[in-house]
Amino acid sequence: MIYHLLLQVPATAAKVGAAIVDTTKAIAGQAAPAVEDKMSLLELIWKGGIIMIPLGILSLISVYLIIERYIFIKRASRSGKNFLNSLRDLMHSNNLEAAKALCKNADNPQSRMLAKGISKIGMPFKDIEDSMENAGRIEVYALERNLNVLGIIAGIAPMFGFIGTILGVIKIFYNISLANNISIGLIAGGLYEKMITSAAGLSIGIFSFIAFHWLNIMVNKTIQKMEIVSIEFLDMLQDGQKNIHA
């Protein structure tokens, strides 16, 4: 009988062990929370911390300046195909009032500069040239207005991102010092802040940098058009003076 009892002990122990394992798995399955693998963009930005506020302001200013400057420069660069030919005909017929009206209706940097030159006709040629040059300089200032602000944003946005990186590292070490241990949970919050602010700062900086140089290229093309129109207008005046003297 004792022999039979000894034979039953291992079988009973195996059954008890299997039951414990099944119970443990069941408890672990119930206790394990579902891992949330989705996060909205707003939640991701929010995890960047307080440094995302100035970065957000810089991004809004950058977008506004890019749109405003693009529209302004695009309108300023437009000029009628027959504008200069029409002006030349009016100048040859000595119809200065109509020439001024034509420039006023065109309403772009080139026409305003030429209108200044037309208003000085009768004065020495050097005075006409200087007057147009001064008018052109004012128009260039208007074209370049606020572009430097965009350049500043391109420079300081990555710096704000770097500040966010430093704050994230500080947060990591502060949490570790309070808990007196190292765990993924303690490090994750600081890493979120560190990486999100760095990515946001670099993205805003790169975007503003590209837009700054792109808009400057547009300004330079408009300035070249102004210079070409100015040269042709001055040549027109010189030819007119030669015909008068002839």
Tab-separated table of C-alpha atoms in Angstrom:
chain	number	residue	atom	x	y	z
A	1	MET	CA	0.000	0.000	0.000
A	2	ILE	CA	2.856	2.356	0.838
A	3	TYR	CA	4.343	1.517	-2.523
A	4	HIS	CA	1.157	2.559	-4.324
A	5	LEU	CA	1.036	5.855	-2.376
A	6	LEU	CA	4.605	6.657	-3.369
A	7	LEU	CA	3.734	6.073	-6.996
A	8	GLN	CA	0.742	8.473	-6.790
A	9	VAL	CA	2.779	11.368	-5.261
A	10	PRO	CA	4.683	12.400	-8.459
A	11	ALA	CA	1.502	12.288	-10.547
A	12	THR	CA	-0.352	14.457	-8.036
A	13	ALA	CA	2.551	16.924	-7.860
A	14	ALA	CA	2.627	17.187	-11.642
A	15	LYS	CA	-1.098	17.934	-11.752
A	16	VAL	CA	-0.747	20.587	-9.023
A	17	GLY	CA	2.215	22.173	-10.864
A	18	ALA	CA	0.306	22.290	-14.145
A	19	ALA	CA	-2.671	23.881	-12.402
A	20	ILE	CA	-0.424	26.539	-10.833
A	21	VAL	CA	1.143	27.326	-14.202
A	22	ASP	CA	-2.281	27.641	-15.868
A	23	THR	CA	-3.541	29.867	-13.053
A	24	THR	CA	-0.443	32.085	-13.300
A	25	LYS	CA	-0.863	32.492	-17.049
A	26	ALA	CA	-4.526	33.343	-16.627
A	27	ILE	CA	-3.746	35.964	-13.979
A	28	ALA	CA	-0.921	37.412	-16.089
A	29	GLY	CA	-3.197	37.592	-19.108
A	30	GLN	CA	-5.866	39.429	-17.125
A	31	ALA	CA	-3.410	41.753	-15.411
A	32	ALA	CA	-1.440	42.742	-18.530
A	33	PRO	CA	-2.867	46.043	-19.828
A	34	ALA	CA	-3.378	46.599	-23.524
A	35	VAL	CA	-0.480	48.565	-24.986
A	36	GLU	CA	-1.658	51.731	-26.691
A	37	ASP	CA	0.395	52.075	-29.857
A	38	LYS	CA	-1.350	55.128	-31.303
A	39	MET	CA	-0.784	58.777	-30.387
A	40	SER	CA	-2.293	61.865	-31.982
A	41	LEU	CA	-0.110	64.683	-33.275
A	42	LEU	CA	-1.450	67.043	-30.615
A	43	GLU	CA	-0.572	64.592	-27.851
A	44	LEU	CA	2.897	64.159	-29.306
A	45	ILE	CA	3.438	67.927	-29.427
A	46	TRP	CA	2.104	68.291	-25.877
A	47	LYS	CA	4.755	65.875	-24.623
A	48	GLY	CA	7.392	68.341	-25.836
A	49	GLY	CA	6.828	70.487	-22.767
A	50	ILE	CA	6.654	74.235	-22.268
A	51	ILE	CA	9.381	74.957	-24.823
A	52	MET	CA	6.871	74.025	-27.554
A	53	ILE	CA	4.987	77.287	-26.849
A	54	PRO	CA	7.722	79.629	-28.194
A	55	LEU	CA	8.397	77.152	-31.000
A	56	GLY	CA	4.715	77.250	-31.931
A	57	ILE	CA	4.748	81.066	-31.928
A	58	LEU	CA	7.849	81.098	-34.137
A	59	SER	CA	6.233	78.677	-36.580
A	60	LEU	CA	3.093	80.842	-36.864
A	61	ILE	CA	5.163	83.996	-37.441
A	62	SER	CA	7.248	82.171	-40.035
A	63	VAL	CA	4.211	80.924	-41.977
A	64	TYR	CA	2.599	84.388	-41.894
A	65	LEU	CA	5.759	86.134	-43.148
A	66	ILE	CA	6.304	83.588	-45.913
A	67	ILE	CA	2.748	83.956	-47.243
A	68	GLU	CA	2.687	87.771	-46.882
A	69	ARG	CA	6.094	88.305	-48.497
A	70	TYR	CA	5.397	85.860	-51.324
A	71	ILE	CA	2.154	87.620	-52.277
A	72	PHE	CA	3.779	91.078	-52.033
A	73	ILE	CA	6.892	90.173	-54.057
A	74	LYS	CA	4.864	88.245	-56.644
A	75	ARG	CA	2.627	91.267	-57.241
A	76	ALA	CA	5.633	93.604	-57.353
A	77	SER	CA	7.376	91.511	-59.998
A	78	ARG	CA	4.443	91.673	-62.397
A	79	SER	CA	4.725	94.071	-65.278
A	80	GLY	CA	2.779	94.358	-68.500
A	81	LYS	CA	4.480	93.021	-71.588
A	82	ASN	CA	3.750	96.200	-73.538
A	83	PHE	CA	4.278	98.618	-70.657
A	84	LEU	CA	7.708	99.837	-71.706
A	85	ASN	CA	6.717	100.053	-75.379
A	86	SER	CA	3.634	102.103	-74.518
A	87	LEU	CA	5.727	104.369	-72.321
A	88	ARG	CA	8.280	104.806	-75.091
A	89	ASP	CA	5.560	105.887	-77.546
A	90	LEU	CA	4.184	108.413	-75.056
A	91	MET	CA	7.658	109.768	-74.337
A	92	HIS	CA	8.432	110.151	-78.054
A	93	SER	CA	5.188	112.085	-78.517
A	94	ASN	CA	6.160	114.219	-75.496
A	95	ASN	CA	2.920	113.275	-73.689
A	96	LEU	CA	4.303	113.314	-70.159
A	97	GLU	CA	0.949	113.445	-68.359
A	98	ALA	CA	-0.220	110.290	-70.124
A	99	ALA	CA	3.129	108.665	-69.311
A	100	LYS	CA	2.655	109.483	-65.604
A	101	ALA	CA	-0.887	108.102	-65.710
A	102	LEU	CA	0.393	104.898	-67.330
A	103	CYS	CA	2.967	104.447	-64.563
A	104	LYS	CA	0.368	105.127	-61.882
A	105	ASN	CA	-2.013	102.534	-63.311
A	106	ALA	CA	0.743	99.900	-63.512
A	107	ASP	CA	1.410	100.314	-59.755
A	108	ASN	CA	4.577	98.253	-59.337
A	109	PRO	CA	8.142	99.111	-58.248
A	110	GLN	CA	9.341	99.628	-61.825
A	111	SER	CA	6.502	101.985	-62.740
A	112	ARG	CA	6.831	104.013	-59.531
A	113	MET	CA	10.545	104.416	-60.149
A	114	LEU	CA	9.927	105.530	-63.743
A	115	ALA	CA	7.199	107.936	-62.616
A	116	LYS	CA	9.791	109.588	-60.384
A	117	GLY	CA	12.123	109.963	-63.339
A	118	ILE	CA	9.377	111.375	-65.573
A	119	SER	CA	8.507	113.977	-62.942
A	120	LYS	CA	12.125	115.217	-63.090
A	121	ILE	CA	12.272	115.595	-66.874
A	122	GLY	CA	13.633	119.014	-67.723
A	123	MET	CA	16.252	118.829	-64.998
A	124	PRO	CA	19.883	117.759	-65.627
A	125	PHE	CA	20.279	114.119	-66.614
A	126	LYS	CA	22.295	113.356	-63.475
A	127	ASP	CA	19.468	114.634	-61.259
A	128	ILE	CA	16.961	112.404	-63.059
A	129	GLU	CA	19.240	109.398	-62.624
A	130	ASP	CA	19.796	110.115	-58.906
A	131	SER	CA	16.082	110.615	-58.323
A	132	MET	CA	15.271	107.264	-59.926
A	133	GLU	CA	18.038	105.578	-57.974
A	134	ASN	CA	16.639	106.900	-54.680
A	135	ALA	CA	13.119	105.809	-55.636
A	136	GLY	CA	14.433	102.358	-56.562
A	137	ARG	CA	16.236	102.071	-53.232
A	138	ILE	CA	12.974	102.764	-51.383
A	139	GLU	CA	11.220	100.090	-53.432
A	140	VAL	CA	13.964	97.584	-52.599
A	141	TYR	CA	13.523	98.321	-48.886
A	142	ALA	CA	9.810	97.590	-49.269
A	143	LEU	CA	10.549	94.293	-51.032
A	144	GLU	CA	13.010	93.175	-48.350
A	145	ARG	CA	10.834	94.223	-45.393
A	146	ASN	CA	10.609	91.547	-42.652
A	147	LEU	CA	12.810	89.096	-44.546
A	148	ASN	CA	15.451	89.546	-41.847
A	149	VAL	CA	12.880	88.435	-39.265
A	150	LEU	CA	12.457	85.203	-41.208
A	151	GLY	CA	16.225	84.777	-41.203
A	152	ILE	CA	16.316	85.293	-37.429
A	153	ILE	CA	13.639	82.623	-36.935
A	154	ALA	CA	15.690	80.231	-39.070
A	155	GLY	CA	18.588	80.798	-36.677
A	156	ILE	CA	16.912	80.754	-33.256
A	157	ALA	CA	14.318	77.963	-33.742
A	158	PRO	CA	16.987	75.193	-33.562
A	159	MET	CA	18.389	76.928	-30.466
A	160	PHE	CA	15.009	76.676	-28.755
A	161	GLY	CA	14.994	73.003	-29.715
A	162	PHE	CA	18.424	72.625	-28.103
A	163	ILE	CA	17.100	74.266	-24.926
A	164	GLY	CA	14.269	71.710	-24.936
A	165	THR	CA	16.888	68.964	-25.243
A	166	ILE	CA	18.724	70.272	-22.173
A	167	LEU	CA	15.468	70.548	-20.208
A	168	GLY	CA	14.605	66.965	-21.170
A	169	VAL	CA	17.964	65.687	-19.896
A	170	ILE	CA	17.532	67.653	-16.663
A	171	LYS	CA	14.083	66.101	-16.237
A	172	ILE	CA	15.505	62.601	-16.695
A	173	PHE	CA	18.188	63.031	-14.026
A	174	TYR	CA	15.780	64.767	-11.666
A	175	ASN	CA	13.300	61.883	-11.869
A	176	ILE	CA	16.104	59.376	-11.339
A	177	SER	CA	17.328	61.267	-8.259
A	178	LEU	CA	13.827	61.279	-6.736
A	179	ALA	CA	13.171	57.587	-7.377
A	180	ASN	CA	16.756	56.530	-6.607
A	181	ASN	CA	16.649	53.988	-9.422
A	182	ILE	CA	16.753	53.803	-13.191
A	183	SER	CA	13.770	52.595	-15.204
A	184	ILE	CA	12.307	53.128	-18.644
A	185	GLY	CA	9.291	54.892	-17.140
A	186	LEU	CA	11.479	57.522	-15.490
A	187	ILE	CA	13.549	58.110	-18.624
A	188	ALA	CA	10.708	58.088	-21.173
A	189	GLY	CA	9.169	61.450	-20.195
A	190	GLY	CA	12.440	63.319	-20.498
A	191	LEU	CA	13.278	61.580	-23.761
A	192	TYR	CA	9.928	62.618	-25.239
A	193	GLU	CA	10.593	66.245	-24.359
A	194	LYS	CA	14.182	66.036	-25.591
A	195	MET	CA	13.474	64.488	-28.983
A	196	ILE	CA	10.217	66.325	-29.795
A	197	THR	CA	11.626	69.797	-29.104
A	198	SER	CA	14.786	69.023	-31.077
A	199	ALA	CA	12.771	67.783	-34.062
A	200	ALA	CA	10.372	70.754	-33.908
A	201	GLY	CA	13.166	73.328	-33.631
A	202	LEU	CA	15.134	71.850	-36.524
A	203	SER	CA	12.024	71.526	-38.716
A	204	ILE	CA	11.010	75.166	-38.173
A	205	GLY	CA	14.591	76.324	-38.699
A	206	ILE	CA	15.072	74.398	-41.942
A	207	PHE	CA	11.678	75.472	-43.303
A	208	SER	CA	12.347	79.152	-42.501
A	209	PHE	CA	15.900	78.955	-43.880
A	210	ILE	CA	14.711	77.594	-47.230
A	211	ALA	CA	11.881	80.131	-47.434
A	212	PHE	CA	14.249	83.004	-46.553
A	213	HIS	CA	16.618	82.239	-49.441
A	214	TRP	CA	13.790	81.445	-51.838
A	215	LEU	CA	12.144	84.831	-51.175
A	216	ASN	CA	15.507	86.569	-51.514
A	217	ILE	CA	15.904	84.998	-54.948
A	218	MET	CA	12.497	86.419	-55.901
A	219	VAL	CA	13.538	89.863	-54.616
A	220	ASN	CA	16.782	89.758	-56.605
A	221	LYS	CA	14.884	88.894	-59.791
A	222	THR	CA	12.560	91.863	-59.220
A	223	ILE	CA	15.547	94.154	-58.619
A	224	GLN	CA	17.105	92.978	-61.888
A	225	LYS	CA	13.886	93.859	-63.723
A	226	MET	CA	13.973	97.314	-62.125
A	227	GLU	CA	17.571	97.838	-63.223
A	228	ILE	CA	16.810	96.761	-66.797
A	229	VAL	CA	13.778	99.055	-67.012
A	230	SER	CA	15.774	101.924	-65.496
A	231	ILE	CA	18.599	101.521	-68.036
A	232	GLU	CA	16.175	101.379	-70.957
A	233	PHE	CA	14.333	104.466	-69.698
A	234	LEU	CA	17.563	106.469	-69.293
A	235	ASP	CA	18.667	105.372	-72.761
A	236	MET	CA	15.306	106.557	-74.044
A	237	LEU	CA	15.871	109.998	-72.488
A	238	GLN	CA	19.372	110.248	-73.894
A	239	ASP	CA	18.140	109.334	-77.365
A	240	GLY	CA	15.438	111.985	-77.045
A	241	GLN	CA	17.972	114.622	-76.049
A	242	LYS	CA	20.224	113.645	-78.991
A	243	ASN	CA	17.305	114.006	-81.396
A	244	ILE	CA	16.482	117.435	-79.980
A	245	HIS	CA	20.065	118.636	-80.363
A	246	ALA	CA	20.253	117.139	-83.849
